[in-house]
Short mmCIF file of C-alpha atoms and ligand atoms in Angstrom, two decimals:
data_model
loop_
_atom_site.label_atom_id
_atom_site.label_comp_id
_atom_site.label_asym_id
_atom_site.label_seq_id
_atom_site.Cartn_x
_atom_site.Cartn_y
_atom_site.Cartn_z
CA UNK L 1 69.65 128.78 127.65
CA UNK L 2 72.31 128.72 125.45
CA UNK L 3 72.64 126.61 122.69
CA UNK L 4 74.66 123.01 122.69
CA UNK L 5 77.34 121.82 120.37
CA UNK L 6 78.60 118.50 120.64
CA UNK L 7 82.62 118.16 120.19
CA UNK L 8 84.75 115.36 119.07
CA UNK L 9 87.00 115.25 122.04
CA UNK L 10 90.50 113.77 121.74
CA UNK L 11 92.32 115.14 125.33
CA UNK L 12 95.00 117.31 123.16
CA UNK L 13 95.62 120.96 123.38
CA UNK L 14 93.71 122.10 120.38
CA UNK L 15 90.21 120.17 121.87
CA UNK L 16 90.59 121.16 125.18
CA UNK L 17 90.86 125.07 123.46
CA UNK L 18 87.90 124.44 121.75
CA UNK L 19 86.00 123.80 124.47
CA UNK L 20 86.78 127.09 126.13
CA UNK L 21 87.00 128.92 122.94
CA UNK L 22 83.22 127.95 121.37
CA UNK L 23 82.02 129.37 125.22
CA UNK L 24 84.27 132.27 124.55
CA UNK L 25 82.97 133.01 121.10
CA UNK L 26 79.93 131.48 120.01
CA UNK L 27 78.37 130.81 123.21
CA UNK L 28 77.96 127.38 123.25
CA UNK L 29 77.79 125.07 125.92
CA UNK L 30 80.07 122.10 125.14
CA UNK L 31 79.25 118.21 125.33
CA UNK L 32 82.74 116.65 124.58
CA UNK L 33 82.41 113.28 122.84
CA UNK L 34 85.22 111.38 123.37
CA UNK L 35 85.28 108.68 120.54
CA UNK L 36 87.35 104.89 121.92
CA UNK L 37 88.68 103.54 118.46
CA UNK L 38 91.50 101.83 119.81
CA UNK L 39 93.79 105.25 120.83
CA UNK L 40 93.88 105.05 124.41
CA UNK L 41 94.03 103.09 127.56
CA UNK L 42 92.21 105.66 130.12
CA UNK L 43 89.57 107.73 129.21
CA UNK L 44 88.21 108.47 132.51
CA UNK L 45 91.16 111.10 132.75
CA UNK L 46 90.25 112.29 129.33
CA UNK L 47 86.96 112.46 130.71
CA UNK L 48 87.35 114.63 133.93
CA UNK L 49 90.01 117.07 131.80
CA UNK L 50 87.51 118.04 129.37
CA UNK L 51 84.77 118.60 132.54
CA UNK L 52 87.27 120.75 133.86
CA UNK L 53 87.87 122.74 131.10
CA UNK L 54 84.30 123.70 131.11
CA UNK L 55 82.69 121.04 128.95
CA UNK L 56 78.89 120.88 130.69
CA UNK L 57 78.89 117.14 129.84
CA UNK L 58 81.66 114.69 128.70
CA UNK L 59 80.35 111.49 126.77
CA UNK L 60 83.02 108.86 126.29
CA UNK L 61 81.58 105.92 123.95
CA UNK L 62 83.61 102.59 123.02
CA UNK L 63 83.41 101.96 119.23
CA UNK L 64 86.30 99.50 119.08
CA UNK L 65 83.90 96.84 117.91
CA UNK L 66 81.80 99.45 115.35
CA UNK L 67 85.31 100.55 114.14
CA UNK L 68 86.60 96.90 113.61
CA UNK L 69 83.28 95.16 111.79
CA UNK L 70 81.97 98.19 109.69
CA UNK L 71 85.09 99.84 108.77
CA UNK L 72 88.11 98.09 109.24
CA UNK L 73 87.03 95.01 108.21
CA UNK L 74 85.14 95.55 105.27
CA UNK L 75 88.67 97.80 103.84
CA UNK L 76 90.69 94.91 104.77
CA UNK L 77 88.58 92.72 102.36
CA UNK L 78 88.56 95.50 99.63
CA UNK L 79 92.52 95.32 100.33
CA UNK L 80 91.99 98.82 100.42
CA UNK L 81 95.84 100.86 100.53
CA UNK L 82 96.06 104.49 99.85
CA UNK L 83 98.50 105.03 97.08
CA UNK L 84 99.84 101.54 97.49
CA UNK L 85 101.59 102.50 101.01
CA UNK L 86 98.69 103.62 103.44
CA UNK L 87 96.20 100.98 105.02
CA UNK L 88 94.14 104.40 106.06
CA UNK L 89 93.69 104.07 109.87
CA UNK L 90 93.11 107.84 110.25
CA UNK L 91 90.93 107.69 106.99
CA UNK L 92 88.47 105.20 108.11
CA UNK L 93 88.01 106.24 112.09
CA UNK L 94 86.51 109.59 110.54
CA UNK L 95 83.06 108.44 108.70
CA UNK L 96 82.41 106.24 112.24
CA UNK L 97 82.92 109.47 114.43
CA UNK L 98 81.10 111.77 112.52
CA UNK L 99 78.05 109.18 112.74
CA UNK L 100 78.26 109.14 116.31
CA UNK L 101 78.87 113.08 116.59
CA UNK L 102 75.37 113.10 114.54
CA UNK L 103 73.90 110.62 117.03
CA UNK L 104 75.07 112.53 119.65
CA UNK L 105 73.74 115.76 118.55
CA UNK L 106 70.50 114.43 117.92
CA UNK L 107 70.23 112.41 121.24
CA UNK L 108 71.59 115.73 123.48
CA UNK L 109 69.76 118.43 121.35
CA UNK L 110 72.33 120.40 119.99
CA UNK L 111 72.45 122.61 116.85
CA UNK L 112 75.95 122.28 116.52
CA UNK L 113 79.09 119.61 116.29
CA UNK L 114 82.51 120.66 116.10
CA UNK L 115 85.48 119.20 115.32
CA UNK L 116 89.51 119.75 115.96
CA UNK L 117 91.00 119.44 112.14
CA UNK L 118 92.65 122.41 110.68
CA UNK L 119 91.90 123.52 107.13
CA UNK L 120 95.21 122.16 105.30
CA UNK L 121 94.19 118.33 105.79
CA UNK L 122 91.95 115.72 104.53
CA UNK L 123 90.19 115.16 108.17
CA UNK L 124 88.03 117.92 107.71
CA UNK L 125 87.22 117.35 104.70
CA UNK L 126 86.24 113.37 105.71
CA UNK L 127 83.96 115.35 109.33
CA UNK L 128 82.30 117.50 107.72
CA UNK L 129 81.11 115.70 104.11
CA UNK L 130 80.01 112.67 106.16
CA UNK L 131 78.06 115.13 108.69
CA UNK L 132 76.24 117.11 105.82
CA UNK L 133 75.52 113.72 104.20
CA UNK L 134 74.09 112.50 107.89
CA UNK L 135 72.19 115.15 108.90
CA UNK L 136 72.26 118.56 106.28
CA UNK L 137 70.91 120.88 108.85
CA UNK L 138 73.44 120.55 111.52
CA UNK L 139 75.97 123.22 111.94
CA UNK L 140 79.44 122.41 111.79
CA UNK L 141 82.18 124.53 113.39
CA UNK L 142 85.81 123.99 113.22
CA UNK L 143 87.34 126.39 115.82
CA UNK L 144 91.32 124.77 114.92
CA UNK L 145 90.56 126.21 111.41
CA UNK L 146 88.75 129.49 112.30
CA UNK L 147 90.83 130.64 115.51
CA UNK L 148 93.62 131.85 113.50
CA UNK L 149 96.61 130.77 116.54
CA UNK L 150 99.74 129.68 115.84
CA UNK L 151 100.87 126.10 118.41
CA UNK L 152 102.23 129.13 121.08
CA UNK L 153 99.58 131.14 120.55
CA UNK L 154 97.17 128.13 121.29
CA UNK L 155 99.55 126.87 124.40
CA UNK L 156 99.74 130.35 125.62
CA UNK L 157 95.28 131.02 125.03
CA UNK L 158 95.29 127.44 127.33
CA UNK L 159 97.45 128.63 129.67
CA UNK L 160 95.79 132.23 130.27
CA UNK L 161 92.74 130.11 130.84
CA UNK L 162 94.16 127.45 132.94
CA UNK L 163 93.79 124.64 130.93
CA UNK L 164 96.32 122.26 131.59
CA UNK L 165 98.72 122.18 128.35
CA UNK L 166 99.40 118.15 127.58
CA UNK L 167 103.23 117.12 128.02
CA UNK L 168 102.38 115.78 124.15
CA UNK L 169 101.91 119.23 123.27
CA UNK L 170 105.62 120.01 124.07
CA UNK L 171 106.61 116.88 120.69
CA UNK L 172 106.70 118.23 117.35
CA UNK L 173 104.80 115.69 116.14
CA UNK L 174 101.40 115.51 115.20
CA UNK L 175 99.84 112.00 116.03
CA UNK L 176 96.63 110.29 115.64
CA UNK L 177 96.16 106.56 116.63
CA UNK L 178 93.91 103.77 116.66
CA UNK L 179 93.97 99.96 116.25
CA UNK L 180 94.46 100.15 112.42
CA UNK L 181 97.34 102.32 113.52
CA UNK L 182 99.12 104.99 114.18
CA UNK L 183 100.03 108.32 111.71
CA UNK L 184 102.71 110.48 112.60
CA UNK L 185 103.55 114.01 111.14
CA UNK L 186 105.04 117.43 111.19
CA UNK L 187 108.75 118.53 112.66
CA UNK L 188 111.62 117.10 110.80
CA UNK L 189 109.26 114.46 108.83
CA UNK L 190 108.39 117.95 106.99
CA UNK L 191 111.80 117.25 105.05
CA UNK L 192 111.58 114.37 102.84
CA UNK L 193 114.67 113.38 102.84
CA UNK L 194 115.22 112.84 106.68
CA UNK L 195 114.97 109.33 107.69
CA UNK L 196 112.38 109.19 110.38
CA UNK L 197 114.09 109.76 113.81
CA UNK L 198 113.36 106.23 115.86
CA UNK L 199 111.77 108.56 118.71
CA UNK L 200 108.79 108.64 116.56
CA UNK L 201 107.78 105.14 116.77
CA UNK L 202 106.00 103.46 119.65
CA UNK L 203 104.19 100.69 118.37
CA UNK L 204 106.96 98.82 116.34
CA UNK L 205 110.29 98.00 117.34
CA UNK L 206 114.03 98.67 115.55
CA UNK L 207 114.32 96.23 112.69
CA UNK L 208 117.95 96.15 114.70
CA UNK L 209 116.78 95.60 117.56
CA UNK L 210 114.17 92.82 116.74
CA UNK L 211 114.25 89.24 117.94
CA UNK L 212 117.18 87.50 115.96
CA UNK L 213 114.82 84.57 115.87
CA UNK L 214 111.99 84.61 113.35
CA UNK L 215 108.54 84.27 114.68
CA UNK L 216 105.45 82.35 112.84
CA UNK L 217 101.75 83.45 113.06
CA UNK L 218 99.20 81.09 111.30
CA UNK L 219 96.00 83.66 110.63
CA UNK L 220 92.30 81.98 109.72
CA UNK L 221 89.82 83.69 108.04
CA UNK L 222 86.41 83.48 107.40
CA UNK L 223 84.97 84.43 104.05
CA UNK L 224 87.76 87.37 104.23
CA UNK L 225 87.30 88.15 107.92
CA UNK L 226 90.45 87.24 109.78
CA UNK L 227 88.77 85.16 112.88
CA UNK L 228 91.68 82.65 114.60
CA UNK L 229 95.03 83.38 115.21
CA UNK L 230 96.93 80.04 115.22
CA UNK L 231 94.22 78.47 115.57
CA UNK L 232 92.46 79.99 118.32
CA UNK L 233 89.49 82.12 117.98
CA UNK L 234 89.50 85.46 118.82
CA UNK L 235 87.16 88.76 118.07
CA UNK L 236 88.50 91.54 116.00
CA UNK L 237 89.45 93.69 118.02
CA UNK L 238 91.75 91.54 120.20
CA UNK L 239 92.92 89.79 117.10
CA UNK L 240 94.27 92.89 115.50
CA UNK L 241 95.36 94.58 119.20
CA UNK L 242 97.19 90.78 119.57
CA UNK L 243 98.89 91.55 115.83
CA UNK L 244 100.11 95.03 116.45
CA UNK L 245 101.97 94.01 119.37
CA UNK L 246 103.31 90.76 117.78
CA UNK L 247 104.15 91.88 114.67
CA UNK L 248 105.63 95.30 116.29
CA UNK L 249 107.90 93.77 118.19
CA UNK L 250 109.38 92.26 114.95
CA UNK L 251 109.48 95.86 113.50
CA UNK L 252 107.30 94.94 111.24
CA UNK L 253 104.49 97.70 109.91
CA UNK L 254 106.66 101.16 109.48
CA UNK L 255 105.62 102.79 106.49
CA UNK L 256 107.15 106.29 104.83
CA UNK L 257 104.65 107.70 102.82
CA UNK L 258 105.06 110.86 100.53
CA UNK L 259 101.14 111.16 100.21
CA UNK L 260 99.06 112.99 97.65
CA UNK L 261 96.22 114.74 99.99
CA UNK L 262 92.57 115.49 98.77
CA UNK L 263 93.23 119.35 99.52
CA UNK L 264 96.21 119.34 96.81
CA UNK L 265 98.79 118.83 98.91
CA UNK L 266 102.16 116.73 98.70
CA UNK L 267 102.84 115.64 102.45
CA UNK L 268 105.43 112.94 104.47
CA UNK L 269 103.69 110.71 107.09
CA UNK L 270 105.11 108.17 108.47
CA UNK L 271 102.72 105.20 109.56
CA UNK L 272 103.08 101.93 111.95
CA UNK L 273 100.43 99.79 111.24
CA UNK L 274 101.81 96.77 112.17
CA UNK L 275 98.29 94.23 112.47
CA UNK L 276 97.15 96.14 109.23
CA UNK L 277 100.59 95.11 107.33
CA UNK L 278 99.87 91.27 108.48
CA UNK L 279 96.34 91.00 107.77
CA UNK L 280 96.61 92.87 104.57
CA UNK L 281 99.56 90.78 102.93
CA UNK L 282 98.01 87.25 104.43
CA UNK L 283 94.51 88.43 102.92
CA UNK L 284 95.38 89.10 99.67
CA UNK L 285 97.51 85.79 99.85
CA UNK L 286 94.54 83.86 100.60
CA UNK L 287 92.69 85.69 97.84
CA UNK L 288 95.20 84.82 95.34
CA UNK L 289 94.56 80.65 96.15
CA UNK L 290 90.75 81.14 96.20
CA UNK L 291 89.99 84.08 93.62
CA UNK L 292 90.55 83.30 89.84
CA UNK L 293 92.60 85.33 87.97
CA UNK L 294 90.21 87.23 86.66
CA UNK L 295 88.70 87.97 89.75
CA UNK L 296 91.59 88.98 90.99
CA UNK L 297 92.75 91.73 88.26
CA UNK L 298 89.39 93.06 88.66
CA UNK L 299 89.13 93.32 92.39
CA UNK L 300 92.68 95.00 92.36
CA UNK L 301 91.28 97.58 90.37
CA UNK L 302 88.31 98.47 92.59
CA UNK L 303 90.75 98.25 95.47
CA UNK L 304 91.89 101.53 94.02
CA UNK L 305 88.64 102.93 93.91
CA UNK L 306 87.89 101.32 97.38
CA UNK L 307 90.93 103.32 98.76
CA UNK L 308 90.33 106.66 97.31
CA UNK L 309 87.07 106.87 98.25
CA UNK L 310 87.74 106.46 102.01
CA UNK L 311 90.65 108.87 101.42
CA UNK L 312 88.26 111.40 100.23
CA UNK L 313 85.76 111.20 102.45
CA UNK L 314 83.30 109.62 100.79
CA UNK L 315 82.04 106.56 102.58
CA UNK L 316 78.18 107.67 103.19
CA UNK L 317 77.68 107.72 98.90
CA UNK L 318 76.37 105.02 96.92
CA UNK L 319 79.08 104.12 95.23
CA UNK L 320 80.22 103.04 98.26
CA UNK L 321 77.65 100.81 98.90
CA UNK L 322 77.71 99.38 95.36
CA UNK L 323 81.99 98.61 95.81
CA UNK L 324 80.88 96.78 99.40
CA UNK L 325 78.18 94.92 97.68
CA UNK L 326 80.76 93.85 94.98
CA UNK L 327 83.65 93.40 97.56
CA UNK L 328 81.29 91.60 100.39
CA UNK L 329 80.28 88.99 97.02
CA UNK L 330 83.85 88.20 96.33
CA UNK L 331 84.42 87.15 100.15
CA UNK L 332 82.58 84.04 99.75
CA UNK L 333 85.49 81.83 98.97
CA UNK L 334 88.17 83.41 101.17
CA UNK L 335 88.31 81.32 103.59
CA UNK L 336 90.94 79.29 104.89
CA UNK L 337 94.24 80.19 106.58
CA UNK L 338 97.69 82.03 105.73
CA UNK L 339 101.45 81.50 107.80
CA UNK L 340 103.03 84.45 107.91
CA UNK L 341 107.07 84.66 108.93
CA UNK L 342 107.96 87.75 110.69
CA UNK L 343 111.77 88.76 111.19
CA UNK L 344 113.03 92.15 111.67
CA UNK L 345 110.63 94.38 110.06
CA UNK L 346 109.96 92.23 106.97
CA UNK L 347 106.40 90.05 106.46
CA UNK L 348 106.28 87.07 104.28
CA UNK L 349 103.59 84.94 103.47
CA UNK L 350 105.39 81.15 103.45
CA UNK L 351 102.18 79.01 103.13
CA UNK L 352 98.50 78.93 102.47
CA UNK L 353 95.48 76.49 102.31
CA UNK L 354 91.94 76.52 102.36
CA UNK L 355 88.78 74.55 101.29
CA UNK L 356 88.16 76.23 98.53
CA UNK L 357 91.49 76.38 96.85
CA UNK L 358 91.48 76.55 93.22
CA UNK L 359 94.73 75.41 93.47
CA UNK L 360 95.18 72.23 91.67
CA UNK L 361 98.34 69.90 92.98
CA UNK L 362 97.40 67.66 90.08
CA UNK L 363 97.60 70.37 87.31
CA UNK L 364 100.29 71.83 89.02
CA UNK L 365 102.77 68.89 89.92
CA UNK L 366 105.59 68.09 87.35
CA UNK L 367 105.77 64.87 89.41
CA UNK L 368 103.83 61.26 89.12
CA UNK L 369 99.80 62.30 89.99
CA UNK L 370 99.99 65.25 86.66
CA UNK L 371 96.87 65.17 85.17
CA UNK L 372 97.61 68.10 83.13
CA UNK L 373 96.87 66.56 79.21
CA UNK L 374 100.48 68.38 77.86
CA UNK L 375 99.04 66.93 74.57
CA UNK L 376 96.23 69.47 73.80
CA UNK L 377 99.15 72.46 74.46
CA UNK L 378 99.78 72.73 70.58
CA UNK L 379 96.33 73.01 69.87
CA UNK L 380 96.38 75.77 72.20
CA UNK L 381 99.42 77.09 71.46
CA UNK L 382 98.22 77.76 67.82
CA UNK L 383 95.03 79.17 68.28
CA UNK L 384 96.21 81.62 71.06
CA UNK L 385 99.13 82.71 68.73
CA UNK L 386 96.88 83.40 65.63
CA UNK L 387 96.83 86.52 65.83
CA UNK L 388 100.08 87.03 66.26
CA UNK L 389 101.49 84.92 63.39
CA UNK L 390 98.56 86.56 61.08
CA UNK L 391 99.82 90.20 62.57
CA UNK L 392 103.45 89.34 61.72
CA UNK L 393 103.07 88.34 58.33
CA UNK L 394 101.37 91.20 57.27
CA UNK L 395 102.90 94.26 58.87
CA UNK L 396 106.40 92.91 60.22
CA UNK L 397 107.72 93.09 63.29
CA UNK L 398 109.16 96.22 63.54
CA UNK L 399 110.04 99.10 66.06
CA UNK L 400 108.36 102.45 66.01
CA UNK L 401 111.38 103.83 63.98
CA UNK L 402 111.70 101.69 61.10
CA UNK L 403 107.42 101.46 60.23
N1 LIG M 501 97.59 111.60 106.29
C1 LIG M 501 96.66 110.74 106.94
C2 LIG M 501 95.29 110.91 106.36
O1 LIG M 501 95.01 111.90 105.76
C3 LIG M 501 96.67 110.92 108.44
C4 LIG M 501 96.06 112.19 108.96
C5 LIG M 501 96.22 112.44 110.44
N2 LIG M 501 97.61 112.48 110.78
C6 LIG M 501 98.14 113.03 111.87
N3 LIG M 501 99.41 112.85 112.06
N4 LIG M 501 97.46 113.73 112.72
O2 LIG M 501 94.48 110.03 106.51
#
């Protein structure tokens, strides 16, 4: 009998090549995972395609929920943004698939898993250090980075083998979606200074062609875990699918990103992430009422760290876990709710409240009710500047070029 290797199975042309091509070379017989994170609306057709490419078994598993509450959740409170631009929907679906490839493997017996990533991005890098850090003895092929084909060769290798070639396959773009959202590359994106063609977008509407009426979403969260949308509950994964849609059709949640890739590579993506822009921007709105400021300059910081890390593929380390503890403690007081104004393509945050504001209307107000004591500022005022005065008398106050 020959040996098994499970395969992440996403429907496209260079999958549905595997399949035949780890028969063809390795002898393997192929269980195609199919992994639901939000990408597509039928996957029995994705299904019966990969059974009829030769696949001896396709597994389709819905991880929406897994996806939402241990990944995209737990980045949303770290306010987690690649490079200040990228909320990391590709990024974060990769950790949760490789687990389940590993589950898979383990549960159907196979020696092998195999993935579709070439060897110029970061998605191989994310497969294969989670697998090794799952399971070390598992063998990992990547038949996208080994076979050598160009796109034609690869169309004409599906069509010598009857595979049908995906209409998709005909776009120069390279696109991989799920509810965080939606990344978009290759053709004329390669050039930098193109302006994204609007054929590229699905999820978001023309800022043009938006609603010429503003529209209002009131999101309430939880201890940083977005859980009504004006003021109705909803689950996660409906609240965010609810959000793409809404905010999309404002226009809001296209992002152009000049990225700096873990493999050394400059590269142009463009993103819509429309839910991710919302909840991101009405999170860390909500943090800034309930955090102090303190808190807040320090969380930004491991933010950064937060961000890279699922960038590079490390989200099975420890340092992972220690950042989560940290970022799960700081949650405790985020709760509370965040309006939001959405009107072609732009986001603002026009109001906040919660319980636990530290937000004082009495310290604050320059009207009757101040309770700020504007007595004790000169006592403050000269202690803080000490230093300063003591610095100034001594050594001057002068520019690089004169000391
Ligand atoms: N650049 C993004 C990342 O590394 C997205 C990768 C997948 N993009 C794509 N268009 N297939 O996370």
């Amino acid at each position: 009998m020959p040996d098994k290797v499970v395969l992440a199975y996403s429907g496209g042309l260079d999958t549905s090549v595997a399949i035949k091509w780890l028969k063809e070379k390795y002898n393997l017989d192929v269980i195609a995972l199919t992994i639901d994170v939000g990408n597509e609306p039928d996957f029995s057709v994705i299904r019966q395609k990969a059974l009829k490419v030769g696949a001896v078994k396709a597994l389709v598993t819905d991880a929406k929920e897994l996806f939402v509450n241990y990944f995209i959740f737990p980045a949303l409170q770290a306010d987690a943004v690649y490079e200040g631009q990228y909320p990391l929907a590709s990024a974060l679906s990769r950790p949760l698939m490789a687990k389940l490839l590993v589950d898979a493997a383990m549960e159907e017996g196979a020696s092998a898993v195999a993935h579709g990533c070439t060897g110029k991005g970061n998605d191989q890098v994310r497969f294969e250090v989670s697998i090794n850090a799952l399971s070390p003895e598992l063998k990992i092929i990547a038949p996208a980075r080994e076979w050598g084909m160009t796109r034609e060769e690869t169309i004409n290798y599906a069509q010598r083998y009857g595979i049908p070639v995906p209409a998709t396959a005909a776009s120069p773009y390279s696109i991989d979606e799920n509810l965080w959202g939606r990344s978009i590359e290759c053709g004329v994106l390669e050039d930098p200074w193109v302006e994204s063609p609007e054929e590229v977008f699905t999820w978001t509407r023309s800022p043009n062609e938006a609603p010429n009426l503003p529209g209002y979403v009131e999101i309430g969260f939880d201890k940083g875990i977005p859980v009504t949308i004006d003021d109705q509950e909803m689950g996660g994964v409906s609240l965010i699918q609810h959000l793409n849609e809404l905010a999309g059709s404002h226009g809001v949640g296209r992002i152009d990103h000049l990225e700096n890739r873990l493999v050394g590579i400059k590269s142009r993506e463009i993103y819509e992430a429309p839910a991710a822009a919302v909840l991101l921007q009405a999170h860390q709105a909500l943090e800034a009422m309930t955090l102090s400021k303190d808190q807040l300059r320090f969380k930004q910081r491991v933010a950064v760290e937060y961000a890279d890390l699922i960038y590079n593929g490390l989200w099975f380390t420890s340092l992972h876990q220690d950042l989560a503890a940290y970022v799960k403690s700081s949650q405790r007081f985020v709760t509370g709710t965040v309006r939001l104004k959405l009107f072609k393509g732009s986001c603002r945050v026009v109001g906040r409240k919660s319980p636990k504001s530290l937000y004082s209307y009495g310290l604050a107000t320059y009207d009757k009710g101040d309770i700020f004591d504007q007595s004790a500022a000169p006592g403050f005022i000269h202690i803080w500047g000490l230093p300063v005065i003591t610095q100034a008398q001594v050594q001057g106050i002068s520019s690089v070029e004169e000391s």
